[in-house]
PDB file of C-alpha atoms in Angstrom:
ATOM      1  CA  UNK A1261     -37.200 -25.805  26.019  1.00  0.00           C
ATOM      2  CA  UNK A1262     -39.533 -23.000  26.312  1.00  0.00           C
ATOM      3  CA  UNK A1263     -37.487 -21.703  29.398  1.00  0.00           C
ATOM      4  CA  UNK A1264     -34.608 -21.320  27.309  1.00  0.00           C
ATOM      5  CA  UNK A1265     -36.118 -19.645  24.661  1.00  0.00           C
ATOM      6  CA  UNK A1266     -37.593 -17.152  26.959  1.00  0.00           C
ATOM      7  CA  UNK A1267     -34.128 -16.541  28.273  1.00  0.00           C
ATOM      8  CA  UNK A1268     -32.722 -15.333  25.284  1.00  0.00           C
ATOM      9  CA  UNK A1269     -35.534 -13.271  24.176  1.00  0.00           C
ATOM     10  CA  UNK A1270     -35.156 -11.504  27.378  1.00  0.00           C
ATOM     11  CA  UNK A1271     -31.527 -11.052  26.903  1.00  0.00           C
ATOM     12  CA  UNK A1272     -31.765 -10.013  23.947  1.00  0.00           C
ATOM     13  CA  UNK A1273     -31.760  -6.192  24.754  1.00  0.00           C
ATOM     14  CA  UNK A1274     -29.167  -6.741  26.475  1.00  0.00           C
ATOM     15  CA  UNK A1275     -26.882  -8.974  23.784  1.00  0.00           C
ATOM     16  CA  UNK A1276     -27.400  -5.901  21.596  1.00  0.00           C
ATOM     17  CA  UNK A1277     -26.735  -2.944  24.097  1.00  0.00           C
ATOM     18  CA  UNK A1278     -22.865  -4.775  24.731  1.00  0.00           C
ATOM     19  CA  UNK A1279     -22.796  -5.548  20.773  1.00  0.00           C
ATOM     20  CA  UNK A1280     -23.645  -1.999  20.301  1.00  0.00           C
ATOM     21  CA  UNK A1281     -21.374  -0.438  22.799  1.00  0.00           C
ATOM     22  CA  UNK A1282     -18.320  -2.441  22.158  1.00  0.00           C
ATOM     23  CA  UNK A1283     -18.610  -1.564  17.921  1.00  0.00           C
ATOM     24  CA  UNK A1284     -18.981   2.555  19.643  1.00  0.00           C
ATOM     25  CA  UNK A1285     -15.657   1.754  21.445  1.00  0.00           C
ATOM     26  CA  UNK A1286     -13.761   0.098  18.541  1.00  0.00           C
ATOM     27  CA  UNK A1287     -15.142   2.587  16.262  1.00  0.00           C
ATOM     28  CA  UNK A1288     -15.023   6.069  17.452  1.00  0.00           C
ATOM     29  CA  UNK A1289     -14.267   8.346  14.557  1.00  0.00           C
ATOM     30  CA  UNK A1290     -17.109   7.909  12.120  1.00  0.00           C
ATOM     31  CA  UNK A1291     -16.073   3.847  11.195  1.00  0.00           C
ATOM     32  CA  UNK A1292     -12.512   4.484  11.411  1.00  0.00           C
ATOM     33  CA  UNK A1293     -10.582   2.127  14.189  1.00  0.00           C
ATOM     34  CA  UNK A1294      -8.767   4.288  17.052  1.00  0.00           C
ATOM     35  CA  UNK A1295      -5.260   4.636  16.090  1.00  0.00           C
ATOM     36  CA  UNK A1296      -5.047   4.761  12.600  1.00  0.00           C
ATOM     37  CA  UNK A1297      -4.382   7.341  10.438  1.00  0.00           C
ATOM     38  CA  UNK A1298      -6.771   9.023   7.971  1.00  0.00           C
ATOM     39  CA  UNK A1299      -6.195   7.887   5.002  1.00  0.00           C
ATOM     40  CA  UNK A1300      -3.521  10.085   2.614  1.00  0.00           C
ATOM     41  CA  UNK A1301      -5.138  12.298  -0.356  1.00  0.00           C
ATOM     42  CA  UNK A1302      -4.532  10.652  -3.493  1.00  0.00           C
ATOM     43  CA  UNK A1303      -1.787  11.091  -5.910  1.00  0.00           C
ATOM     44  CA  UNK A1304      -2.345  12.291  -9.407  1.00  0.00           C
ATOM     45  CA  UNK A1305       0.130   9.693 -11.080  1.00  0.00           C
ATOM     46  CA  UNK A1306       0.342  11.930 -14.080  1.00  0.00           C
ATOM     47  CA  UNK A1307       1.361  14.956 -12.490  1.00  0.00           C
ATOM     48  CA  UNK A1308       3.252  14.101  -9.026  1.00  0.00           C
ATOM     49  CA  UNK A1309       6.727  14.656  -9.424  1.00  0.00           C
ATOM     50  CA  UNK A1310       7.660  10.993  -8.370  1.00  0.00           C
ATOM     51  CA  UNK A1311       5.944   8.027  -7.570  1.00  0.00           C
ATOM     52  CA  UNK A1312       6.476   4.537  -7.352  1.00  0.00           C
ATOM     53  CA  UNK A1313       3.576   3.005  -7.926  1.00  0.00           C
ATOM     54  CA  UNK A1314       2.533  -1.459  -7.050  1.00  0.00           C
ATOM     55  CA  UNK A1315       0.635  -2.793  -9.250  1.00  0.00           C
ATOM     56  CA  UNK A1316      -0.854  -6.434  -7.986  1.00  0.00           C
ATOM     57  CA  UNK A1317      -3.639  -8.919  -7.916  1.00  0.00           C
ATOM     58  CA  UNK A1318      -6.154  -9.204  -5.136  1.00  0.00           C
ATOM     59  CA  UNK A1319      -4.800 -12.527  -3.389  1.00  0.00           C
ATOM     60  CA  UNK A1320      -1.214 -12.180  -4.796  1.00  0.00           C
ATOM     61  CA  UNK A1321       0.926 -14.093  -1.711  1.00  0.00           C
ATOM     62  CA  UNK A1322       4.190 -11.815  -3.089  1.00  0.00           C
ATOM     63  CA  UNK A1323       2.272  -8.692  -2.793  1.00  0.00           C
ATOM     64  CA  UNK A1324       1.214  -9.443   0.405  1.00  0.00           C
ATOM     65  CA  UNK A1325       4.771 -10.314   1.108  1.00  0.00           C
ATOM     66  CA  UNK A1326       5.972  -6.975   0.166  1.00  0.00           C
ATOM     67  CA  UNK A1327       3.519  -5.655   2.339  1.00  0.00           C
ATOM     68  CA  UNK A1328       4.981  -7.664   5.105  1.00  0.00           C
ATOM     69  CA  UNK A1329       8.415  -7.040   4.583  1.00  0.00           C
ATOM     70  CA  UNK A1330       9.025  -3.856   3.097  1.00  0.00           C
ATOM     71  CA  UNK A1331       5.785  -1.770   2.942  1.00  0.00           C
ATOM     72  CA  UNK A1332       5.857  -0.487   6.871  1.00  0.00           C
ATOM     73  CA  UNK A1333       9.251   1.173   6.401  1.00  0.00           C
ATOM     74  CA  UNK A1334       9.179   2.334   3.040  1.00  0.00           C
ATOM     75  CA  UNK A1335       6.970   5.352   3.234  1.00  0.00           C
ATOM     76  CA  UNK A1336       9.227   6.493   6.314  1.00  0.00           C
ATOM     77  CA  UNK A1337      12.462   6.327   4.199  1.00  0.00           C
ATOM     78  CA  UNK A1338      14.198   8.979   2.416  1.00  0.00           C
ATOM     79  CA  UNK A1339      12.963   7.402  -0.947  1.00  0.00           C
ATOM     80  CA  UNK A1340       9.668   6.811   0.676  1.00  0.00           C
ATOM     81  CA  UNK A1341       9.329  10.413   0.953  1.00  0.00           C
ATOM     82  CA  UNK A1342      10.561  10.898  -2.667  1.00  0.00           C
ATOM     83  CA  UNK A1343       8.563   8.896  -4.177  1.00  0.00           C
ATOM     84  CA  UNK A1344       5.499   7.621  -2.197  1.00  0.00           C
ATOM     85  CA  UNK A1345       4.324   3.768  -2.754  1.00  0.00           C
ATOM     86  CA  UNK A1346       0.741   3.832  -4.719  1.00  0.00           C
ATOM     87  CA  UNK A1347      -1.155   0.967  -4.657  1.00  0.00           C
ATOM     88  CA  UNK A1348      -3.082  -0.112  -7.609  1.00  0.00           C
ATOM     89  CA  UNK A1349      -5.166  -3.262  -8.974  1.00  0.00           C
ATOM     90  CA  UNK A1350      -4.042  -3.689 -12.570  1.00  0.00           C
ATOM     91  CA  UNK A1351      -7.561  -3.195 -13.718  1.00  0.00           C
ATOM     92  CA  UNK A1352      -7.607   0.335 -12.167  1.00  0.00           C
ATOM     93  CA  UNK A1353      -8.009   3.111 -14.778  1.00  0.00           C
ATOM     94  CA  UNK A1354      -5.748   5.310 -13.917  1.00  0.00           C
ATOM     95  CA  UNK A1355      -3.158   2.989 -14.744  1.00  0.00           C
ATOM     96  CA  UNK A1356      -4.228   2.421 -18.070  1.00  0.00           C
ATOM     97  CA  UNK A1357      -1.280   4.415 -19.739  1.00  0.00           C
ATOM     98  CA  UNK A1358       1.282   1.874 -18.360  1.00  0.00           C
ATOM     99  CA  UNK A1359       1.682  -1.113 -20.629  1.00  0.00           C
ATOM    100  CA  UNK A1360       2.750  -4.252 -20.398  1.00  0.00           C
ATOM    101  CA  UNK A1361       1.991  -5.444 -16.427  1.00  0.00           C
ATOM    102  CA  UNK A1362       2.492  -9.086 -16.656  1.00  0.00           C
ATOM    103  CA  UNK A1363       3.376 -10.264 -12.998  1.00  0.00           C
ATOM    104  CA  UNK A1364       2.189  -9.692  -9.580  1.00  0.00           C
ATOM    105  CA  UNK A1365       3.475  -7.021  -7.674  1.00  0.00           C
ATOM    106  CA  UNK A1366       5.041  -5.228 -10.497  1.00  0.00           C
ATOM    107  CA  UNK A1367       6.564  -1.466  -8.837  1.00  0.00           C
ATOM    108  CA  UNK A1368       6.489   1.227 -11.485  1.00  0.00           C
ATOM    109  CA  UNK A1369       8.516   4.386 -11.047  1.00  0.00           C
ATOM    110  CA  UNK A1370       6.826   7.514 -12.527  1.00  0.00           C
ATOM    111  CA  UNK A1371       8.490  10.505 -12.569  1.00  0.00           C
ATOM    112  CA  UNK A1372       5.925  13.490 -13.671  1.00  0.00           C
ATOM    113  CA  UNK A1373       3.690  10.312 -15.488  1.00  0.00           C
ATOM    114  CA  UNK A1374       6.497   9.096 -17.489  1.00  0.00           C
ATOM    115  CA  UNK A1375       7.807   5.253 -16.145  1.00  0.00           C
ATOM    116  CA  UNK A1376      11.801   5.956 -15.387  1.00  0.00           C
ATOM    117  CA  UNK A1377      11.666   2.111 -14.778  1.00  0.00           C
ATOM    118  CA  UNK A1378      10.428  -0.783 -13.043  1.00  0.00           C
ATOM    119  CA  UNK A1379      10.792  -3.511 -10.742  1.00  0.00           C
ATOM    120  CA  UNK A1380       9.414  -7.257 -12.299  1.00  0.00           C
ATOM    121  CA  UNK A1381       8.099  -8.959  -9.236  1.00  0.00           C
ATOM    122  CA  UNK A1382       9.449  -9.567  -5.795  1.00  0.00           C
ATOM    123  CA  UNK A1383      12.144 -12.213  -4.649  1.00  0.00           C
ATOM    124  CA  UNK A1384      13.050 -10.197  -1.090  1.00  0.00           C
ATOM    125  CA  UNK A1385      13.767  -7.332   0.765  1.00  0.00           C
ATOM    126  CA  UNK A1386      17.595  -6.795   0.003  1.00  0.00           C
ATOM    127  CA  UNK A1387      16.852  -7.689  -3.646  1.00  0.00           C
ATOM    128  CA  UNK A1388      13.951  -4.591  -4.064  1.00  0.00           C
ATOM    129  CA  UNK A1389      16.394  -2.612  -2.110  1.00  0.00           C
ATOM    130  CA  UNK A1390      18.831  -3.070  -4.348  1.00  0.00           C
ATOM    131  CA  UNK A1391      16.685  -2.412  -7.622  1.00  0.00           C
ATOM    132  CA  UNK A1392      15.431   0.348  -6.036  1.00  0.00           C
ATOM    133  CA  UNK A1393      18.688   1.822  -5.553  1.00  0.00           C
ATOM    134  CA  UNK A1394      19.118   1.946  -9.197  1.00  0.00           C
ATOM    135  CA  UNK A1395      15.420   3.417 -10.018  1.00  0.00           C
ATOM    136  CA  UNK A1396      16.075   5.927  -7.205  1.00  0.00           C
ATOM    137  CA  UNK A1397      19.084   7.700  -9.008  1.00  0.00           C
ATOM    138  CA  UNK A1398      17.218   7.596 -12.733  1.00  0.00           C
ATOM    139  CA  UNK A1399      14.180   9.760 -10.221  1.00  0.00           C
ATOM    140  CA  UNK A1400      16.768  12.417  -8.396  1.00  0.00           C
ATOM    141  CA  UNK A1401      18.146  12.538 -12.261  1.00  0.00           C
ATOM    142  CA  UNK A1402      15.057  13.050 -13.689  1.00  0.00           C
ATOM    143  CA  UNK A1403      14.337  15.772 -10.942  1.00  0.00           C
ATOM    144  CA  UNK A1404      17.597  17.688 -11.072  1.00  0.00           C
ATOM    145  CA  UNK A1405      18.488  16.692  -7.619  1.00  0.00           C
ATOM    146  CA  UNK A1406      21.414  14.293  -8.914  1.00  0.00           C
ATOM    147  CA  UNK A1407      23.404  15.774  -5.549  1.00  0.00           C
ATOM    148  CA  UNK A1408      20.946  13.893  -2.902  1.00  0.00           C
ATOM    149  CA  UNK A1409      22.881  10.657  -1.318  1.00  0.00           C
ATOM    150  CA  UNK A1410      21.236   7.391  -2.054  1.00  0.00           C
ATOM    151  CA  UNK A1411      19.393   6.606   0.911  1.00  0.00           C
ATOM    152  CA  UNK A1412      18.870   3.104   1.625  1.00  0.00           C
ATOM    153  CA  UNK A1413      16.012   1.638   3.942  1.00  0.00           C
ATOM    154  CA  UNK A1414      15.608   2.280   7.568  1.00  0.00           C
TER     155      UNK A1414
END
């Protein structure tokens, strides 16, 4: 038994150089994994002309359903680019001005801080589509850019 623990103190150097290097090759840039993109600035919700923001609950399966299904494309869309998706836990205080957030994901569009409308939940990606079809035209309204097509996803 002694021989074995012998063996692994003298290994141990070595256990922690490999541990060591392999974390250095994962993460490169200061803690952040190769590949992914730093992380956007953040949107003032009360003064960005549009926004669409999710509010949700940390373990909600729907939200991370959304995230699944629709998230990935969305911000490369044409209303992705409109109005970016905003993530928020519905204890967040900058969300504090929006009432009434009963279910998990509910999608608020903001247009300049003021909700345009909203999007209860999430039963699929042709149904949010489709809502957000009809949220989409009350934004380019609201904007004075009524003569923009509706784009649809990618």
């Amino acid at each position: 038994m002694s021989g074995f623990i012998s063996m692994l103190r003298s290994r141990c150097p070595i256990t922690l150089f490999l541990s060591l290097a392999l974390l250095i090759a994962l993460f490169p840039a200061g803690g952040r994994a190769q590949g992914t993109a730093p992380a956007a600035p953040p949107i003032d919700l009360a003064t960005a002309p549009a926004v669409l923001v999710m509010i949700g609950d940390p373990g909600c399966p729907y939200c991370a359903r959304f995230e699944r299904e629709v998230a990935p494309g969305y911000q490369a869309s044409e209303d992705g680019q409109l109005a970016p998706l905003v993530r928020r836990d519905r204890r967040d205080a900058d969300i504090a001005f929006i009432p009434r957030v009963v279910y998990s994901p509910t999608f608020i569009m903001l247009v300049r801080g003021r909700e345009v409308g909203r999007i209860v939940g999430y039963a699929g990606v042709d149904l949010f589509w489709m809502q957000l079809a009809g949220l989409m035209s009350d934004v380019r309204l609201a904007l004075g850019r009524s003569d923009l097509s509706a784009p649809r996803r990618l």
